[in-house]
PDB file of C-alpha atoms in Angstrom:
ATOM      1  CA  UNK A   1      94.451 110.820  86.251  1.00 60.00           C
ATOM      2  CA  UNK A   2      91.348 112.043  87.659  1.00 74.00           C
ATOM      3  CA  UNK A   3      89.892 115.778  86.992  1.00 87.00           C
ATOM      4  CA  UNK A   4      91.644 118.728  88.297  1.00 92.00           C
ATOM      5  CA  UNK A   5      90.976 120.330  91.414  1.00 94.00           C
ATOM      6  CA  UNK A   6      90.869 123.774  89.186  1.00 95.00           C
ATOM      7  CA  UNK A   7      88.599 122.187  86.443  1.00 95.00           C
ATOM      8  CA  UNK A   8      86.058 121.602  88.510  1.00 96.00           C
ATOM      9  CA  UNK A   9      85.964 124.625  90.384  1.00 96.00           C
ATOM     10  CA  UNK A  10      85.786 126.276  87.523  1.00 96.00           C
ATOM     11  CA  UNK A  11      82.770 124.517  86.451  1.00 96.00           C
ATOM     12  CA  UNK A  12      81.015 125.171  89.439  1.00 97.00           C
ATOM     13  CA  UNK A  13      81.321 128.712  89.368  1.00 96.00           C
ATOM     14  CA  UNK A  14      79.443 128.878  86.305  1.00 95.00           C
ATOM     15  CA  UNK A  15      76.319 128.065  88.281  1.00 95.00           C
ATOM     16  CA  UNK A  16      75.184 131.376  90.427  1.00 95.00           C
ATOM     17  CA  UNK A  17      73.737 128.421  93.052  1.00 95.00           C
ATOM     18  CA  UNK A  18      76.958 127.029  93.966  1.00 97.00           C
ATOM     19  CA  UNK A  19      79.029 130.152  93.514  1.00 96.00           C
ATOM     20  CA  UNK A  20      77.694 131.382  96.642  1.00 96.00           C
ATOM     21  CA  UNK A  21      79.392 128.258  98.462  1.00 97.00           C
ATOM     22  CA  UNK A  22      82.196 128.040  96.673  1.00 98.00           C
ATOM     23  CA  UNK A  23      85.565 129.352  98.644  1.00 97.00           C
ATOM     24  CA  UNK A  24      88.136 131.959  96.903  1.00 97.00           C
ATOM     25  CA  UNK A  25      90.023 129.858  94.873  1.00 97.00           C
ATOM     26  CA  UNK A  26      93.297 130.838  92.732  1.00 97.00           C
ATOM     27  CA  UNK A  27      95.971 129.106  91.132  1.00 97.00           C
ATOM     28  CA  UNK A  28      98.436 128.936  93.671  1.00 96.00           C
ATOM     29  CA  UNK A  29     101.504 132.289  93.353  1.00 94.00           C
ATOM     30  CA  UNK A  30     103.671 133.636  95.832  1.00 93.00           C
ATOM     31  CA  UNK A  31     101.734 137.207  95.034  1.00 94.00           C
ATOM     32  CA  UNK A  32      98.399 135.652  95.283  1.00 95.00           C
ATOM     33  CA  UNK A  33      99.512 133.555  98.612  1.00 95.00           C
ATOM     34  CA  UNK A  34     100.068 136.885 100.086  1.00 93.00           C
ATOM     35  CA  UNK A  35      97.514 138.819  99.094  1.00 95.00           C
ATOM     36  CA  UNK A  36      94.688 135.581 100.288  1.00 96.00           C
ATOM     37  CA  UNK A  37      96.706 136.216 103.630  1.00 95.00           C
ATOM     38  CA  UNK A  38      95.910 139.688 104.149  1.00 93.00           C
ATOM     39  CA  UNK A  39      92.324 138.951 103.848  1.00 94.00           C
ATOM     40  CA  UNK A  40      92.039 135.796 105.093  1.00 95.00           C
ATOM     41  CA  UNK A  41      93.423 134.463 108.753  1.00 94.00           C
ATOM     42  CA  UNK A  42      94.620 131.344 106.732  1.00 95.00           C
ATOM     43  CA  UNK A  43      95.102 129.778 103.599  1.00 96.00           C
ATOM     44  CA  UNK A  44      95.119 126.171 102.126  1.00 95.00           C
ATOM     45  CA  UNK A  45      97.322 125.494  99.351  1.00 95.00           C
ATOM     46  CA  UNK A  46      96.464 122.016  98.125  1.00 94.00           C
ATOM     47  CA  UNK A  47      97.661 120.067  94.798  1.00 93.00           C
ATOM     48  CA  UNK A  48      95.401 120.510  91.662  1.00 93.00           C
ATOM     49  CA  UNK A  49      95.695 116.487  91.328  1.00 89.00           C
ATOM     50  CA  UNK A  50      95.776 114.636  94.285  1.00 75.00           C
ATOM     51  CA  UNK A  51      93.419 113.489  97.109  1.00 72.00           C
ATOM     52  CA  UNK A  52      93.361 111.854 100.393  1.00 66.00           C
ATOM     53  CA  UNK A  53      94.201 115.373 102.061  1.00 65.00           C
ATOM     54  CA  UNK A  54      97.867 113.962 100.665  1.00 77.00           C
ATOM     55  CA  UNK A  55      99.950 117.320  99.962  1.00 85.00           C
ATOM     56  CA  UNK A  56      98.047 120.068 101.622  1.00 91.00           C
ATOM     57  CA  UNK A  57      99.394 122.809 103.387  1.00 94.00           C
ATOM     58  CA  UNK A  58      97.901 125.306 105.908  1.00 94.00           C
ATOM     59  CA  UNK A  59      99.132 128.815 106.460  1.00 96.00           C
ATOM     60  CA  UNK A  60      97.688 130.738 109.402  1.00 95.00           C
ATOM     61  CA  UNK A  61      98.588 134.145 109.833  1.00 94.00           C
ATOM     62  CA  UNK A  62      99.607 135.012 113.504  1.00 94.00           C
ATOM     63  CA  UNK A  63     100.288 138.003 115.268  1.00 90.00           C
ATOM     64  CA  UNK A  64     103.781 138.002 114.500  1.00 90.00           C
ATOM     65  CA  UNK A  65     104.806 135.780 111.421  1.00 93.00           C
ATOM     66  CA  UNK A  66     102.829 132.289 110.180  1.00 95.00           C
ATOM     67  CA  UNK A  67     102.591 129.285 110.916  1.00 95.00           C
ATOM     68  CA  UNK A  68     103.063 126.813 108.248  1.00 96.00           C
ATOM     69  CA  UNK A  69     102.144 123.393 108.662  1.00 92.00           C
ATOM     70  CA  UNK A  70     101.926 120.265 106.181  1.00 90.00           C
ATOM     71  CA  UNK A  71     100.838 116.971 108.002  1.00 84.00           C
ATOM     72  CA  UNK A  72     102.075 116.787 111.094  1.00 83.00           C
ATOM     73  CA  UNK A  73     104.926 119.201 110.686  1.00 90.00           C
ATOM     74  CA  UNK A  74     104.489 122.641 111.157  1.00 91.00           C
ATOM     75  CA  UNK A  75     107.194 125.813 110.978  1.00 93.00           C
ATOM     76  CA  UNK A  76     107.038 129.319 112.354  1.00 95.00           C
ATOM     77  CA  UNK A  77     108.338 132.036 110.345  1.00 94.00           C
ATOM     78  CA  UNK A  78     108.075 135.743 109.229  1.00 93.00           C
ATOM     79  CA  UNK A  79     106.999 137.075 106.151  1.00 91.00           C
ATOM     80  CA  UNK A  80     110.635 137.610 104.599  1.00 91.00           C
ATOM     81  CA  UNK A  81     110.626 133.077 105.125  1.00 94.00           C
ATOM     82  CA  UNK A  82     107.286 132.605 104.525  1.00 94.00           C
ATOM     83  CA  UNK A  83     107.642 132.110 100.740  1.00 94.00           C
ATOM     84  CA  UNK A  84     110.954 129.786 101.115  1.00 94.00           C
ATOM     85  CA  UNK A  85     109.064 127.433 103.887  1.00 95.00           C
ATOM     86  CA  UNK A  86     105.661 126.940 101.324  1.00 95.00           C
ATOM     87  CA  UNK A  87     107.939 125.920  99.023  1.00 94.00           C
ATOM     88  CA  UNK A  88     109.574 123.760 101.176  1.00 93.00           C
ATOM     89  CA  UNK A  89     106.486 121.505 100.959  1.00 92.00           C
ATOM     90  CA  UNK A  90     105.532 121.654  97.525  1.00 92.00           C
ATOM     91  CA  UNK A  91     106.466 119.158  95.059  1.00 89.00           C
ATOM     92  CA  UNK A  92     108.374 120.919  92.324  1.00 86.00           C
ATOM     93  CA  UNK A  93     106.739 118.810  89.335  1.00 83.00           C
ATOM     94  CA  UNK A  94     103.337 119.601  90.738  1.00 85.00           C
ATOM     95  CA  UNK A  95     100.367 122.902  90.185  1.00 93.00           C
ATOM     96  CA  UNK A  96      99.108 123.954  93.138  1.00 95.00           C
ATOM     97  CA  UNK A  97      95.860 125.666  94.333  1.00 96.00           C
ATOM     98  CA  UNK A  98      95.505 128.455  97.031  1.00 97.00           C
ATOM     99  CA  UNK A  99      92.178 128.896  98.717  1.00 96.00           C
ATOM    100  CA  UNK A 100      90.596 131.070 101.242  1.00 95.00           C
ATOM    101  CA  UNK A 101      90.663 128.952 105.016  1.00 94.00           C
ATOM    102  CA  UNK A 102      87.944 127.324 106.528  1.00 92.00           C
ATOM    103  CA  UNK A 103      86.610 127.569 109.756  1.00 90.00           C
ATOM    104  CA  UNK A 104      84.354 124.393 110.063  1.00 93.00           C
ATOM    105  CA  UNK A 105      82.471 123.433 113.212  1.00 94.00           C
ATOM    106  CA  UNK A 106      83.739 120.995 115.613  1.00 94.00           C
ATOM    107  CA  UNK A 107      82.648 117.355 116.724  1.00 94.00           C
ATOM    108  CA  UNK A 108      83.984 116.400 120.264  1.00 93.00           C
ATOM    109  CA  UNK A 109      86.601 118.603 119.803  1.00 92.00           C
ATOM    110  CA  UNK A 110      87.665 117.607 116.377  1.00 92.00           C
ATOM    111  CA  UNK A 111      86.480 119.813 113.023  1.00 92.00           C
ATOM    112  CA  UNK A 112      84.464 117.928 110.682  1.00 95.00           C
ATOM    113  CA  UNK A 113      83.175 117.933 107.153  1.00 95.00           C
ATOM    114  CA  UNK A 114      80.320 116.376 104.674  1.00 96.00           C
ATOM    115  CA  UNK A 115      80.732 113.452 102.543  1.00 96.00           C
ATOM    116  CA  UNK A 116      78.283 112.567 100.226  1.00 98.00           C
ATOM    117  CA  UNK A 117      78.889 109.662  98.002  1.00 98.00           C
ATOM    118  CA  UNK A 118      76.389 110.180  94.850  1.00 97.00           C
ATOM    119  CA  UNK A 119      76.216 107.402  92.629  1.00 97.00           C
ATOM    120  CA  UNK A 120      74.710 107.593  88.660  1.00 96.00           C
ATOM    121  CA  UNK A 121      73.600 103.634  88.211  1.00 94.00           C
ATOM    122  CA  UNK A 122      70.929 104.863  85.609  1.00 91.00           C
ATOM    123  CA  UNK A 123      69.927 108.051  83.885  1.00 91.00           C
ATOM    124  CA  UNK A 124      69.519 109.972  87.453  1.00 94.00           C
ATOM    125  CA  UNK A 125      72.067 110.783  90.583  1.00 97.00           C
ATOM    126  CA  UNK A 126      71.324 109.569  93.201  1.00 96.00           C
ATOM    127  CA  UNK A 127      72.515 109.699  96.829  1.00 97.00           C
ATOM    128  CA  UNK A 128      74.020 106.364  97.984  1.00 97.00           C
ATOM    129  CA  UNK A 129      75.450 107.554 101.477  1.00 96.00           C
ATOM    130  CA  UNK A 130      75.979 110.659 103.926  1.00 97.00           C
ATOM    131  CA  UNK A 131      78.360 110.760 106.760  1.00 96.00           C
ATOM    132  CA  UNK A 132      80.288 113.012 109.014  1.00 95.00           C
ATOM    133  CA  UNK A 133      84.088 112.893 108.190  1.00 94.00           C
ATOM    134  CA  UNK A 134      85.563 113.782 111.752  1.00 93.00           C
ATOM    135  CA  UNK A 135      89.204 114.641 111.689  1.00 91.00           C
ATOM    136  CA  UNK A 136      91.902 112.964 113.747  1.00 85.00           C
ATOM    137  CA  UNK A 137      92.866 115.091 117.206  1.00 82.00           C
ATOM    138  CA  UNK A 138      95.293 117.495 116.107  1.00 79.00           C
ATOM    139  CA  UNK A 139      94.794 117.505 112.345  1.00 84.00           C
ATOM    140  CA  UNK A 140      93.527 120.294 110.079  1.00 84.00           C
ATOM    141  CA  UNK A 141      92.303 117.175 107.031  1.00 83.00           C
ATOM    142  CA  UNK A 142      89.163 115.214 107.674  1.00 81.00           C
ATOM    143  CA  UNK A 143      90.360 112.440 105.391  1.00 76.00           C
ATOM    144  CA  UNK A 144      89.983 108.513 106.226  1.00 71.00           C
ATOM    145  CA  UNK A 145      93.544 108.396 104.859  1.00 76.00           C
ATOM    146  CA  UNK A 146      94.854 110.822 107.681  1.00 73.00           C
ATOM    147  CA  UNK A 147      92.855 109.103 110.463  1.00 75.00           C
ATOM    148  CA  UNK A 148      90.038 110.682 110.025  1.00 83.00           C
ATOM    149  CA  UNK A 149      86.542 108.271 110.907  1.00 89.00           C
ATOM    150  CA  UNK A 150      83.262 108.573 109.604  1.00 91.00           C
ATOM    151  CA  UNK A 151      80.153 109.339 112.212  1.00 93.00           C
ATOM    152  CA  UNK A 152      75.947 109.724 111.088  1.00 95.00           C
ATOM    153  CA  UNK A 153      75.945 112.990 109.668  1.00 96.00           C
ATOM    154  CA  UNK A 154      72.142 113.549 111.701  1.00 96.00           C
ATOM    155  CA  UNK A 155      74.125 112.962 114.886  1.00 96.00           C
ATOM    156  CA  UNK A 156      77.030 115.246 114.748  1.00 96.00           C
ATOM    157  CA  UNK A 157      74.485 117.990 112.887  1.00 96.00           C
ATOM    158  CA  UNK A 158      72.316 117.195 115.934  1.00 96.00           C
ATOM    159  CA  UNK A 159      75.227 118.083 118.065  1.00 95.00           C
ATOM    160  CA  UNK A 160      76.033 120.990 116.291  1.00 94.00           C
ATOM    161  CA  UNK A 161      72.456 122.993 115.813  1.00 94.00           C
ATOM    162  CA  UNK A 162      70.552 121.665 119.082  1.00 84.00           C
ATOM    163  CA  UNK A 163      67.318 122.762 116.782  1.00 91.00           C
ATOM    164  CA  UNK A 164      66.083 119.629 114.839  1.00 92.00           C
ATOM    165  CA  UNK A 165      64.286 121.955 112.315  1.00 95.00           C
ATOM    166  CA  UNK A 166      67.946 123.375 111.478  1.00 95.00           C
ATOM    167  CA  UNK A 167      69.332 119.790 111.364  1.00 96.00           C
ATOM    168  CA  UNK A 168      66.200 119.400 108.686  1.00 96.00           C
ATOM    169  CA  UNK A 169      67.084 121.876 107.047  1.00 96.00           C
ATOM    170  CA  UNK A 170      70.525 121.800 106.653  1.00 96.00           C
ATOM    171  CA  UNK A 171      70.754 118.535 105.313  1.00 97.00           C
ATOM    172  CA  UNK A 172      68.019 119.427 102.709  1.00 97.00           C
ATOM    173  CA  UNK A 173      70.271 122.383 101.677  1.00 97.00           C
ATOM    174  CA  UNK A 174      73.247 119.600 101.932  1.00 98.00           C
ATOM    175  CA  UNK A 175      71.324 117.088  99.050  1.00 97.00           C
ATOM    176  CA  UNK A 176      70.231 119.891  96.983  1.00 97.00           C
ATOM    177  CA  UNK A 177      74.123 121.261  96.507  1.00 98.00           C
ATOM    178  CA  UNK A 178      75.318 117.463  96.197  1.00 98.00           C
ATOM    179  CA  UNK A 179      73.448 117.275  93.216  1.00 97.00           C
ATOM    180  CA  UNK A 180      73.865 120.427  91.593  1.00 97.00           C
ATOM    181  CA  UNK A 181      77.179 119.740  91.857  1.00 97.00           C
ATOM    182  CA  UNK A 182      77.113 116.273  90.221  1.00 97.00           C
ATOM    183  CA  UNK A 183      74.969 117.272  87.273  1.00 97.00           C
ATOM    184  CA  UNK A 184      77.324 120.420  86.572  1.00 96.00           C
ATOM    185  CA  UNK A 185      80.625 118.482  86.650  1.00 96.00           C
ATOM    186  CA  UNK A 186      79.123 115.067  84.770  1.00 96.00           C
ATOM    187  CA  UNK A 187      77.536 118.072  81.762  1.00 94.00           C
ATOM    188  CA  UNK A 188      81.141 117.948  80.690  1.00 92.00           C
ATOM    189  CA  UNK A 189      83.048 114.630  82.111  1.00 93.00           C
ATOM    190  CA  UNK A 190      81.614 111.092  81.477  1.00 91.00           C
ATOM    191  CA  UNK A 191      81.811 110.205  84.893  1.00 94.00           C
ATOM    192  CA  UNK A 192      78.973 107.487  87.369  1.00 95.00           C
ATOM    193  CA  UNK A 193      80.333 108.393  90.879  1.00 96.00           C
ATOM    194  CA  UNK A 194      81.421 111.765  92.626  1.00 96.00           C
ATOM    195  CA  UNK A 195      82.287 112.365  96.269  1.00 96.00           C
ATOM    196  CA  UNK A 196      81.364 115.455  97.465  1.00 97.00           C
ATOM    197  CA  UNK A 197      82.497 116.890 100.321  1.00 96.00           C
ATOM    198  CA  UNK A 198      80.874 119.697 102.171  1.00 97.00           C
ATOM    199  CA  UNK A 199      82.626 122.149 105.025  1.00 96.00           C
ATOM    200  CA  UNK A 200      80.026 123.262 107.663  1.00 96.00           C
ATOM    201  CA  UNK A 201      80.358 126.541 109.725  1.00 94.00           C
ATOM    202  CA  UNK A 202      79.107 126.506 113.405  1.00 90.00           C
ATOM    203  CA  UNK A 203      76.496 129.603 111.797  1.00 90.00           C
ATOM    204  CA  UNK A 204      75.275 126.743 109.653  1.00 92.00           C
ATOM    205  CA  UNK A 205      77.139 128.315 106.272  1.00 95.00           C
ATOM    206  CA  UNK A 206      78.137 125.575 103.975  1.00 97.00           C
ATOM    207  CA  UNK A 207      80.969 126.001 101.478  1.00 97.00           C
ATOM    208  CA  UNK A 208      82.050 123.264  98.944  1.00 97.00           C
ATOM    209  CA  UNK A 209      85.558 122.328  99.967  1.00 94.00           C
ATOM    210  CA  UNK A 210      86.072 119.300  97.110  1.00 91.00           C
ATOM    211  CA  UNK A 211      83.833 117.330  94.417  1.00 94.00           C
ATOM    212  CA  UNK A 212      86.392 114.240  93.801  1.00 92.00           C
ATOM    213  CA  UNK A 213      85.759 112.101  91.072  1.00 90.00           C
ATOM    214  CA  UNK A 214      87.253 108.961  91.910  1.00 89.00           C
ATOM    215  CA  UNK A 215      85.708 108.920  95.642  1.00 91.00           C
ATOM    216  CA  UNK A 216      87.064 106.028  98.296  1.00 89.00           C
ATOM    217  CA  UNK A 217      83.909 104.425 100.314  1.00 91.00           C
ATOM    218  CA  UNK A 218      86.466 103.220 102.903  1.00 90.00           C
ATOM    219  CA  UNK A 219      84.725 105.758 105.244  1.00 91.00           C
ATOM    220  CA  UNK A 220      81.337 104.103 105.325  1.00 94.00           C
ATOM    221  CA  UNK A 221      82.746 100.719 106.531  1.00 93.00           C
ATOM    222  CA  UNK A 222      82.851 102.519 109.791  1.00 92.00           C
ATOM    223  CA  UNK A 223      79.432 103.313 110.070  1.00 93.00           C
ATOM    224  CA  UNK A 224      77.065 101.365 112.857  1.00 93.00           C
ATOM    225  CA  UNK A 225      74.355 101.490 110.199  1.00 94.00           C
ATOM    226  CA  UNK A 226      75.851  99.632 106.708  1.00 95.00           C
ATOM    227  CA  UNK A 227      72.848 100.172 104.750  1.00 96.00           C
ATOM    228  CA  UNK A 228      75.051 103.196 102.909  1.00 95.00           C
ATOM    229  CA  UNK A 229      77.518 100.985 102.528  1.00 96.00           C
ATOM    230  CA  UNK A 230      75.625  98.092 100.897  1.00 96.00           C
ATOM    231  CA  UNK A 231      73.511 100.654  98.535  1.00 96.00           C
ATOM    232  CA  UNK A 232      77.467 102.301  97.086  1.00 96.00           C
ATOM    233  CA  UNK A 233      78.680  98.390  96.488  1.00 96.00           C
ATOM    234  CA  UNK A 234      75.259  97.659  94.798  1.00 96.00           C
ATOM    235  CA  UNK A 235      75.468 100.916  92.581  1.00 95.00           C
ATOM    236  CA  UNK A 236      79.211  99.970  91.685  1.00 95.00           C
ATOM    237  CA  UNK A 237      78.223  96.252  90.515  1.00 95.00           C
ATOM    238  CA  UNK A 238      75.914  98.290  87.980  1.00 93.00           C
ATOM    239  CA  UNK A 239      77.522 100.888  86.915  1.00 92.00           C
ATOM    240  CA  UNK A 240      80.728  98.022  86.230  1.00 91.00           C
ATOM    241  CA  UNK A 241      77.934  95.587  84.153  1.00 88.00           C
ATOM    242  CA  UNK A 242      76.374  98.460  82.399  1.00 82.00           C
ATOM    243  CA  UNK A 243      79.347 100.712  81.163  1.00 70.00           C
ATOM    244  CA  UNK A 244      82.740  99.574  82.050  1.00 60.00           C
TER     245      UNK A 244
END
């Protein structure tokens, strides 16, 4: 089992740096659920193991009752149901987390996030690929699993600011996070690979929605340029001769 969504969070916020992008995060209560909602226009409450955007449910507050959605399914209640319907999603066995919502930007109509695959083949991280993860139409998870499909990060960024010295500079601001955030987690895991994935707010404001520790590359099979691709399958090969 990989590391806990909790762990790690924890971890970061330790580090003043990445506090600042880090959303509220709580472990997940039918007290705290509530109180998340009355500051927050939604909520995500996602399983502390788990990835692939497999699990995760969205509450958005309306302006009279929720909507709660998991996948593809959604229900409309008010707040003396809203407790019963979570639950109706949840997986007894499993700990959840409950985090502030997201607004990210949009590609073509479709919100998007930040992968970054870093890779550890030697004594240094290193980035091995960057692309945009641009969610199916109608769904509220960017993940390859759920339909999402990877485009250049540049492009959609290019889409997004309009300025290329913003574009610059956000994806300077982008590297220096991703590896922050693989130093932190790997000072107390033993681990050669981390996906980190980045949410992006049309102001520019980037939060840190997930560092996974077992990341898929799937995602940069479907980009035009495979030199990403080719540098994560090379970095793989020698992190399998040199420590597996």
């Amino acid at each position: 089992m990989g590391i806990g969504k909790m762990k790690k969070h924890k971890e970061m916020l330790r580090r003043s740096v990445l506090r600042r992008h880090l959303p509220e995060t709580h472990w997940f209560t039918r007290a705290r659920a509530l109180r998340m909602l009355r500051s927050y226009s939604r909520i995500f409450i996602k399983p502390n193991h788990g990835s692939g955007g497999t699990g995760i449910v969205r509450v958005k507050r309306l302006r009279s009752g929720y909507e709660v959605r998991c996948g593809l399914k959604r229900t409309y209640v008010g707040s003396a149901s809203l407790y019963k319907a979570i639950k109706s999603y949840l997986k007894p066995s499993g700990r959840y987390l409950v985090q502030r919502g997201l607004r990210l930007a949009k590609y073509k109509g479709s919100i998007f996030d930040a992968r970054i695959y870093m890779q550890k083949p030697k004594k240094k991280w290193s980035i091995s690929g960057m692309a945009a993860r641009v969610a199916a139409p109608h769904r509220f998870v960017t993940n390859y699993q759920k339909g999402g499909h990877g485009v250049k990060l540049k492009r959609v960024l290019s889409r997004l600011f309009k300025k290329r010295k913003k574009v610059k500079r956000t994806i300077k601001k982008i590297k220096k996070i991703s590896r922050l955030i693989a130093r932190t987690i790997n000072k107390r895991h033993s681990i050669r690979e981390l996906g980190v994935d980045l949410g992006i707010e049309k102001n520019g404001r980037i939060w840190i929605i997930e560092a996974n520790s077992r990341p898929g590359h799937m995602l940069f099979t479907q980009l035009s340029n495979k030199t990403p691709l080719y540098k994560i399958m090379k970095n793989k090969r020698l992190i399998r001769r040199r420590y597996l």
